[in-house]
Structure formats: C-alpha cells, structure tokens
Amino acid sequence: MAPPEADVPRVHVAVADVHVRFTAPANAPRGPDSTRRWGRPAVVPRLGNGPAVVVRALAGISLVARAGEAIGVVGLNGSGKSTLLRTIAGLERPARGTVLASSAPVLLGVNAAMVGALTGRENLRLGCLAMGMSPAEVDAAHDGVVALAGIGDAVDRPMRTYSSGMAARLRFAIAAAAQPEVLLIDEALATGDAAFRQRSTDRIEQLRRGAGCVFLVSHGARTIEETCTRAIWLHQGRLVLDGGAAEVAQRYAGWAAELSAGDDAAAAATLAEAFTEGTDTVVALDARRESA
Ligand SMILES: Nc1ncnc2c1ncn2[C@@H]1O[C@H](COP(=O)(O)OP(=O)(O)OP(=O)(O)O)[C@@H](O)[C@H]1O
C-alpha cells in the first residue's frame, strides 16, 4: 500500500520525457577530397556554415528527485550526464519535455561567479552573494567554507594561481555554503585528495539530511556508492537503470569492464537486460500539487 502523502518526501526535481538536441558541424573533410564529397566546390564548408548533424544528447529522460536523496549519475563519456545537470539547472532548453524544480538549483561552478584576479577569499564572498546569500550570512558561513575547501594559505592568493583541484575544492565549498535545496555536482570531487573526499562526502550527507537533494556526476563507482542513496545510468541520452546507488554503480562498472575487455557480446547483453528493467519511469506532472 502506498504511504500516506504526508510521509512522502517533497519532490525537489521532476524531469518528464525530456529531449535535448544540439546541432554540431558535420565532420566534413578539408582539402581537395572535400570538394568531391560535397559535390561542388561551392558547398565546401566554410566558417561553420557547412553541413550539420543533430546530436540527441538526451532522448526522453524521466525521473523524480525527492528531499533527502543523493543521486549519482553514471555513464560513458558523451552519454548525456552533464547535459542532464545543465538542463535541470535551466541552462539547456529541452526540445521536448518539462523540468520542474522546487527552487533554483545550484550547479557547481556555474552559479558561483569566479574571478581569476581575485583571491579565494574574495571569490568566496562574491560567489556566496551571487547565490543570493546576505552579507551577514556570508560572514557566518565564511570559516566553514574555508575549512571545507582546505586549501590553506592559498585562500589569500589570486584564483588564477590555483591548480584545477584547488579551484574545484573551493567551488564545491562555496556552492555547498548556500545550502541549496538542489545541488548539482559535475565531477568536482574527482580532483580532491582522500581528506577532501571525506569532508565533501560528509557535507553532501549533511545537505541531504537537511532535506536537500544532490545530483552527483562521477565516473567512480566507489564515490557513487559511498556518497549516494540512489543512482541513474545514462547511455546515449537514455535512462538505462534507476535504482539503489550500490546496485546501479556495480552493474554499470561490470558493464564497463566487459566493454574494456572487448567482450562486446556480454556487454550488449548486460546493457539490454538493464534497459528492460529500467525504462518504464513515467512522470505525470501536476504543478499545482507540487508533486509528480
Ligand atoms: N554544446 C554542444 N554542442 C554540440 N554537442 C554537444 C554540446 N554539448 C554536448 N554535446 C553532445 O551531447 C552529447 C552528451 O554530452 P554530455 O557532455 O552531456 O556527456 P557526458 O556524459 O557529460 O560526457 P563526459 O563524461 O565526457 O563529461 C555528446 O555527444 C556531446 O558531444
């Protein structure tokens, strides 16, 4: 029997049959051969006006994310993970389908405006203010952000002097400071050392327990298992599997291992089996009731 409605955690994100397409230049060869390929010299592609292909980055994704969930997103390069996060953040416009969010999602690294010439500390203030925190809230959060980033004296150096890992750590700490209802993290934790990974895992857990909802793109099955309550597996813009973090991460890792071992038949069977289990999510939106 379904639990009474009051017991069901609040919906923070609803994604209903979302399709996102990009237009990219077709890979037309340059030089004498290209005139043959496109028939006449006049149609040789120039300055980006040549033939184009449509990339279906997301092809009918549906899911609901509720308060208290940390959702890992796994998939091969180019499977649509970043596009899904950018679409939830409102940065990509779906060709079809709908995305609803309970409040403005914070996509790590985008919402926090970082300026290379300013110090980490100055960027901390700027980033927090850009996410809508008041100056008093920024003051109150300051020490916690510096401690979470854990970049030592570098916090007073210009950000353009940071390594990519140091910048990623500061961005994560700033984004988490706003205690967003919906936090979207795209691989930022991959660059951290073990101590930072532990601190960031704890921070995500804290946000989740405070009724937030976190999406985490990661290629590390272990990171997903340790950090998330649930995971989704994307392949060529489609949702393969949506379930418990450990199960989805392990099945994805098993499939990836079959692929890298060149066992195409086993990989195809694993993918087909996962698809048949995980493609029946239907999200019916009723925005008036804030539920799906
Ligand atoms: N701005 C764009 N213009 C054209 N194609 C794009 C654009 N952004 C993404 N794509 C294409 O959309 C598909 C999905 O890309 P996306 O970045 O979402 O994949 P991903 O799973 O995040 O990959 P990765 O693990 O490498 O970060 C890819 O085929 C990519 O080439």
Coordinates of C-alpha atoms and ligand atoms in Angstrom, one line a residue:
M1 CA 0.0 0.0 0.0
A2 CA 1.3 3.5 -0.8
P3 CA 2.3 5.6 2.2
P4 CA 0.1 8.5 3.2
E5 CA 1.0 11.6 1.2
A6 CA 2.4 13.5 4.3
D7 CA 5.1 10.8 4.7
V8 CA 6.4 11.0 1.2
P9 CA 9.4 13.4 1.0
R10 CA 8.8 16.5 -1.0
V11 CA 9.6 16.5 -4.7
H12 CA 12.5 18.8 -5.5
V13 CA 13.1 18.0 -9.2
A14 CA 10.7 16.4 -11.7
V15 CA 12.0 15.6 -15.2
A16 CA 9.3 14.5 -17.6
D17 CA 10.2 13.0 -21.0
V18 CA 13.0 15.5 -21.6
H19 CA 14.7 15.6 -25.0
V20 CA 17.8 17.8 -25.6
R21 CA 19.3 18.2 -29.1
F22 CA 22.4 20.0 -30.2
T23 CA 23.4 20.9 -33.7
A24 CA 27.1 20.3 -34.4
P25 CA 29.1 20.8 -37.6
A26 CA 29.3 17.5 -39.6
N27 CA 32.8 16.1 -39.9
A28 CA 33.5 17.3 -43.4
P29 CA 37.0 16.6 -44.6
R30 CA 39.1 19.6 -45.7
G31 CA 41.2 19.8 -48.8
P32 CA 40.6 18.6 -52.4
D33 CA 38.7 15.5 -51.2
S34 CA 36.0 17.6 -49.6
T35 CA 35.0 19.1 -53.0
R36 CA 34.3 15.6 -54.2
R37 CA 32.4 14.6 -51.1
W38 CA 30.0 17.6 -51.2
G39 CA 29.6 17.5 -55.0
R40 CA 30.6 21.1 -55.9
P41 CA 33.3 23.3 -54.6
A42 CA 30.7 25.9 -53.7
V43 CA 29.3 23.8 -50.9
V44 CA 32.7 23.1 -49.2
P45 CA 32.0 24.0 -45.6
R46 CA 33.4 27.4 -44.6
L47 CA 33.3 29.4 -41.3
G48 CA 30.9 27.0 -39.6
N49 CA 28.2 27.3 -42.3
G50 CA 28.7 23.7 -43.6
P51 CA 26.6 20.7 -43.1
A52 CA 25.4 19.9 -39.6
V53 CA 24.4 16.9 -37.6
V54 CA 21.9 16.8 -34.8
V55 CA 23.2 15.2 -31.6
R56 CA 20.5 13.7 -29.4
A57 CA 22.1 14.4 -26.0
L58 CA 19.0 13.5 -24.0
A59 CA 16.3 11.2 -25.6
G60 CA 13.3 11.0 -23.3
I61 CA 14.6 11.2 -19.7
S62 CA 12.0 11.0 -16.9
L63 CA 12.8 11.0 -13.2
V64 CA 11.7 12.4 -9.9
A65 CA 14.1 13.5 -7.2
R66 CA 12.9 14.0 -3.6
A67 CA 14.2 15.6 -0.5
G68 CA 16.9 13.6 1.2
E69 CA 18.1 11.9 -2.0
A70 CA 21.7 12.0 -3.3
I71 CA 21.5 10.7 -6.8
G72 CA 24.7 9.5 -8.6
V73 CA 24.8 9.9 -12.4
V74 CA 26.9 7.4 -14.3
G75 CA 27.6 6.7 -17.9
L76 CA 30.3 6.7 -20.6
N77 CA 31.8 9.9 -22.0
G78 CA 29.1 11.6 -24.1
S79 CA 26.2 9.7 -22.6
G80 CA 24.4 12.9 -21.5
K81 CA 25.3 13.3 -17.8
S82 CA 26.4 17.0 -18.0
T83 CA 23.6 17.8 -20.3
L84 CA 21.1 16.4 -17.8
L85 CA 22.6 18.5 -15.0
R86 CA 22.7 21.6 -17.2
T87 CA 19.1 21.0 -18.2
I88 CA 17.9 20.7 -14.6
A89 CA 19.8 23.9 -13.8
G90 CA 17.9 25.6 -16.6
L91 CA 21.0 26.2 -18.8
E92 CA 19.8 24.0 -21.7
R93 CA 16.4 24.3 -23.2
P94 CA 14.7 20.9 -23.9
A95 CA 13.4 20.4 -27.4
R96 CA 10.6 18.5 -25.8
G97 CA 9.5 17.6 -22.2
T98 CA 9.4 19.5 -18.9
V99 CA 11.7 20.1 -16.0
L100 CA 10.3 21.4 -12.7
A101 CA 12.4 22.3 -9.6
S102 CA 11.3 23.4 -6.2
S103 CA 13.8 26.3 -6.1
A104 CA 16.7 27.4 -8.3
P105 CA 19.2 24.5 -8.5
V106 CA 22.9 25.4 -7.8
L107 CA 25.1 23.9 -10.5
L108 CA 28.6 23.7 -9.0
G109 CA 31.0 26.1 -10.7
V110 CA 28.4 28.0 -12.7
N111 CA 26.3 29.8 -10.2
A112 CA 29.3 30.8 -8.2
A113 CA 31.0 33.5 -10.3
M114 CA 34.7 33.0 -10.0
V115 CA 37.2 35.8 -11.0
G116 CA 40.8 34.7 -11.5
A117 CA 42.3 38.0 -10.4
L118 CA 40.6 37.9 -7.0
T119 CA 41.8 35.8 -4.1
G120 CA 39.9 32.7 -3.0
R121 CA 38.6 34.6 0.0
E122 CA 37.2 37.4 -2.2
N123 CA 35.7 34.8 -4.6
L124 CA 34.1 33.1 -1.6
R125 CA 32.3 36.4 -0.8
L126 CA 31.4 37.1 -4.4
G127 CA 30.2 33.5 -5.0
C128 CA 28.0 33.4 -1.9
L129 CA 26.5 36.8 -2.7
A130 CA 25.9 35.6 -6.3
M131 CA 23.9 32.7 -4.9
G132 CA 21.6 35.0 -3.0
M133 CA 23.2 34.9 0.5
S134 CA 23.0 38.2 2.5
P135 CA 26.4 39.7 3.7
A136 CA 25.6 38.6 7.3
E137 CA 25.0 35.0 6.0
V138 CA 28.3 35.1 4.1
D139 CA 30.1 36.3 7.3
A140 CA 28.6 33.4 9.2
A141 CA 29.4 30.8 6.6
H142 CA 33.0 32.1 5.9
D143 CA 35.0 30.0 8.3
G144 CA 33.1 26.8 7.4
V145 CA 33.7 27.3 3.7
V146 CA 37.5 28.0 4.2
A147 CA 37.7 24.8 6.4
L148 CA 35.8 22.7 3.9
A149 CA 37.9 23.8 0.9
G150 CA 41.0 23.1 3.0
I151 CA 43.4 24.9 0.6
G152 CA 45.5 26.6 3.4
D153 CA 47.2 29.9 2.8
A154 CA 46.3 29.7 -0.9
V155 CA 42.9 31.1 0.1
D156 CA 44.6 34.6 0.1
R157 CA 46.2 34.1 -3.3
P158 CA 44.6 35.0 -6.7
M159 CA 42.5 32.1 -8.0
R160 CA 44.3 32.2 -11.3
T161 CA 47.3 30.7 -9.5
Y162 CA 45.2 27.7 -8.3
S163 CA 45.6 24.2 -9.5
S164 CA 42.4 22.7 -11.0
G165 CA 41.9 20.6 -7.9
M166 CA 42.3 23.6 -5.6
A167 CA 39.8 25.6 -7.6
A168 CA 37.3 22.7 -7.7
R169 CA 37.6 22.3 -3.9
L170 CA 36.8 26.0 -3.3
R171 CA 33.9 25.9 -5.8
F172 CA 32.4 22.9 -4.0
A173 CA 32.8 24.6 -0.6
I174 CA 31.2 27.8 -1.9
A175 CA 28.3 26.0 -3.6
A176 CA 27.5 23.9 -0.5
A177 CA 27.5 27.1 1.7
A178 CA 24.3 28.3 0.2
Q179 CA 22.6 25.1 1.5
P180 CA 20.7 24.8 -1.8
E181 CA 17.6 22.6 -2.0
V182 CA 19.0 21.2 -5.2
L183 CA 22.8 20.9 -5.6
L184 CA 24.2 19.6 -8.9
I185 CA 27.8 18.5 -8.9
D186 CA 29.6 17.5 -12.1
E187 CA 32.8 15.6 -11.2
A188 CA 34.2 18.3 -8.9
L189 CA 35.1 15.8 -6.2
A190 CA 37.3 13.7 -8.5
T191 CA 40.2 16.0 -8.1
G192 CA 40.3 16.0 -4.3
D193 CA 42.6 14.0 -2.0
A194 CA 41.3 11.5 0.4
A195 CA 40.7 14.0 3.2
F196 CA 38.8 16.4 1.0
R197 CA 36.7 13.5 -0.4
Q198 CA 35.7 12.6 3.2
R199 CA 34.8 16.2 4.0
S200 CA 32.8 16.6 0.8
T201 CA 31.0 13.3 1.4
D202 CA 30.1 14.5 4.9
R203 CA 28.9 17.8 3.5
I204 CA 26.7 16.1 0.9
E205 CA 25.3 13.9 3.6
Q206 CA 24.5 17.0 5.7
L207 CA 22.7 18.7 2.8
R208 CA 20.8 15.5 2.1
R209 CA 19.7 15.1 5.7
G210 CA 18.7 18.7 5.8
A211 CA 16.0 17.8 3.2
G212 CA 18.1 18.9 0.2
C213 CA 18.7 16.8 -2.9
V214 CA 22.0 16.3 -4.6
F215 CA 22.9 15.1 -8.1
L216 CA 26.5 13.9 -8.4
V217 CA 28.1 13.0 -11.8
S218 CA 31.0 10.7 -11.3
H219 CA 33.0 8.1 -13.1
G220 CA 34.0 6.5 -9.9
A221 CA 31.7 3.7 -8.8
R222 CA 33.1 3.8 -5.3
T223 CA 32.4 7.6 -5.0
I224 CA 28.8 6.9 -6.0
E225 CA 28.4 4.0 -3.6
E226 CA 29.9 6.0 -0.7
T227 CA 28.1 9.3 -1.4
C228 CA 24.7 8.5 -2.9
T229 CA 21.5 6.9 -1.9
R230 CA 20.4 6.2 -5.5
A231 CA 21.9 6.2 -8.9
I232 CA 20.9 6.5 -12.6
W233 CA 22.8 5.1 -15.5
L234 CA 22.6 7.0 -18.8
H235 CA 23.6 5.6 -22.2
Q236 CA 23.3 7.6 -25.5
G237 CA 20.9 10.1 -23.8
R238 CA 18.6 7.4 -22.5
L239 CA 18.0 6.2 -18.9
V240 CA 19.2 2.6 -18.6
L241 CA 18.7 2.0 -14.9
D242 CA 17.4 3.9 -11.9
G243 CA 17.8 2.3 -8.5
G244 CA 19.9 1.9 -5.4
A245 CA 23.4 3.5 -5.6
A246 CA 25.3 0.3 -5.0
E247 CA 23.3 -1.8 -7.4
V248 CA 23.4 0.7 -10.3
A249 CA 27.1 1.6 -9.7
Q250 CA 28.1 -2.1 -9.6
R251 CA 26.1 -3.1 -12.7
Y252 CA 27.5 -0.1 -14.6
A253 CA 31.1 -0.9 -13.5
G254 CA 30.5 -4.5 -14.6
W255 CA 29.3 -3.5 -18.0
A256 CA 32.2 -1.0 -18.4
A257 CA 34.6 -3.8 -17.5
E258 CA 33.1 -6.1 -20.2
L259 CA 33.4 -3.3 -22.7
S260 CA 37.0 -2.6 -21.9
A261 CA 37.8 -6.3 -22.0
G262 CA 36.4 -6.3 -25.6
D263 CA 33.7 -8.7 -24.6
D264 CA 31.1 -6.9 -26.8
A265 CA 28.5 -9.7 -26.7
A266 CA 28.5 -9.8 -22.9
A267 CA 28.3 -6.0 -22.7
A268 CA 25.4 -5.9 -25.2
A269 CA 23.5 -8.5 -23.1
T270 CA 24.2 -6.7 -19.8
L271 CA 23.0 -3.4 -21.3
A272 CA 19.9 -4.9 -22.8
E273 CA 19.0 -6.6 -19.6
A274 CA 19.4 -3.3 -17.6
F275 CA 17.4 -1.4 -20.2
T276 CA 14.4 -3.8 -19.9
E277 CA 14.4 -3.3 -16.1
G278 CA 14.8 0.5 -16.1
T279 CA 12.9 2.2 -18.9
D280 CA 9.3 2.3 -17.5
T281 CA 9.5 5.6 -15.5
V282 CA 6.6 7.8 -16.4
V283 CA 6.4 11.2 -14.7
A284 CA 3.0 12.9 -14.9
L285 CA 3.3 16.5 -13.8
D286 CA 0.7 18.3 -11.8
A287 CA 2.5 21.6 -10.9
R288 CA -0.5 22.8 -8.8
R289 CA 0.1 20.0 -6.2
E290 CA 4.0 20.2 -6.3
S291 CA 4.1 16.5 -6.8
A292 CA 4.7 14.1 -9.6
Ligands
LIG1 N1 27.1 22.5 -26.9 C1 27.1 21.3 -27.6 N2 27.1 21.3 -28.9 C2 27.0 20.1 -29.6 N3 27.0 18.9 -29.0 C3 27.1 18.9 -27.7 C4 27.1 20.1 -26.9 N4 27.1 19.7 -25.6 C5 27.1 18.4 -25.5 N5 27.1 17.9 -26.8 C6 27.0 16.4 -27.2 O1 25.9 15.9 -26.4 C7 26.3 14.5 -26.0 C8 26.2 14.4 -24.5 O2 27.2 15.3 -23.9 P1 27.5 15.4 -22.4 O3 28.5 16.4 -22.2 O4 26.2 15.6 -21.7 O5 28.0 14.0 -22.0 P2 28.7 13.5 -20.6 O6 28.0 12.2 -20.3 O7 28.6 14.5 -19.6 O8 30.2 13.2 -21.1 P3 31.5 13.3 -20.2 O9 31.5 12.1 -19.3 O10 32.6 13.1 -21.2 O11 31.6 14.6 -19.4 C9 27.7 14.3 -26.6 O12 27.5 13.6 -27.8 C10 28.2 15.7 -26.8 O13 29.2 15.7 -27.9

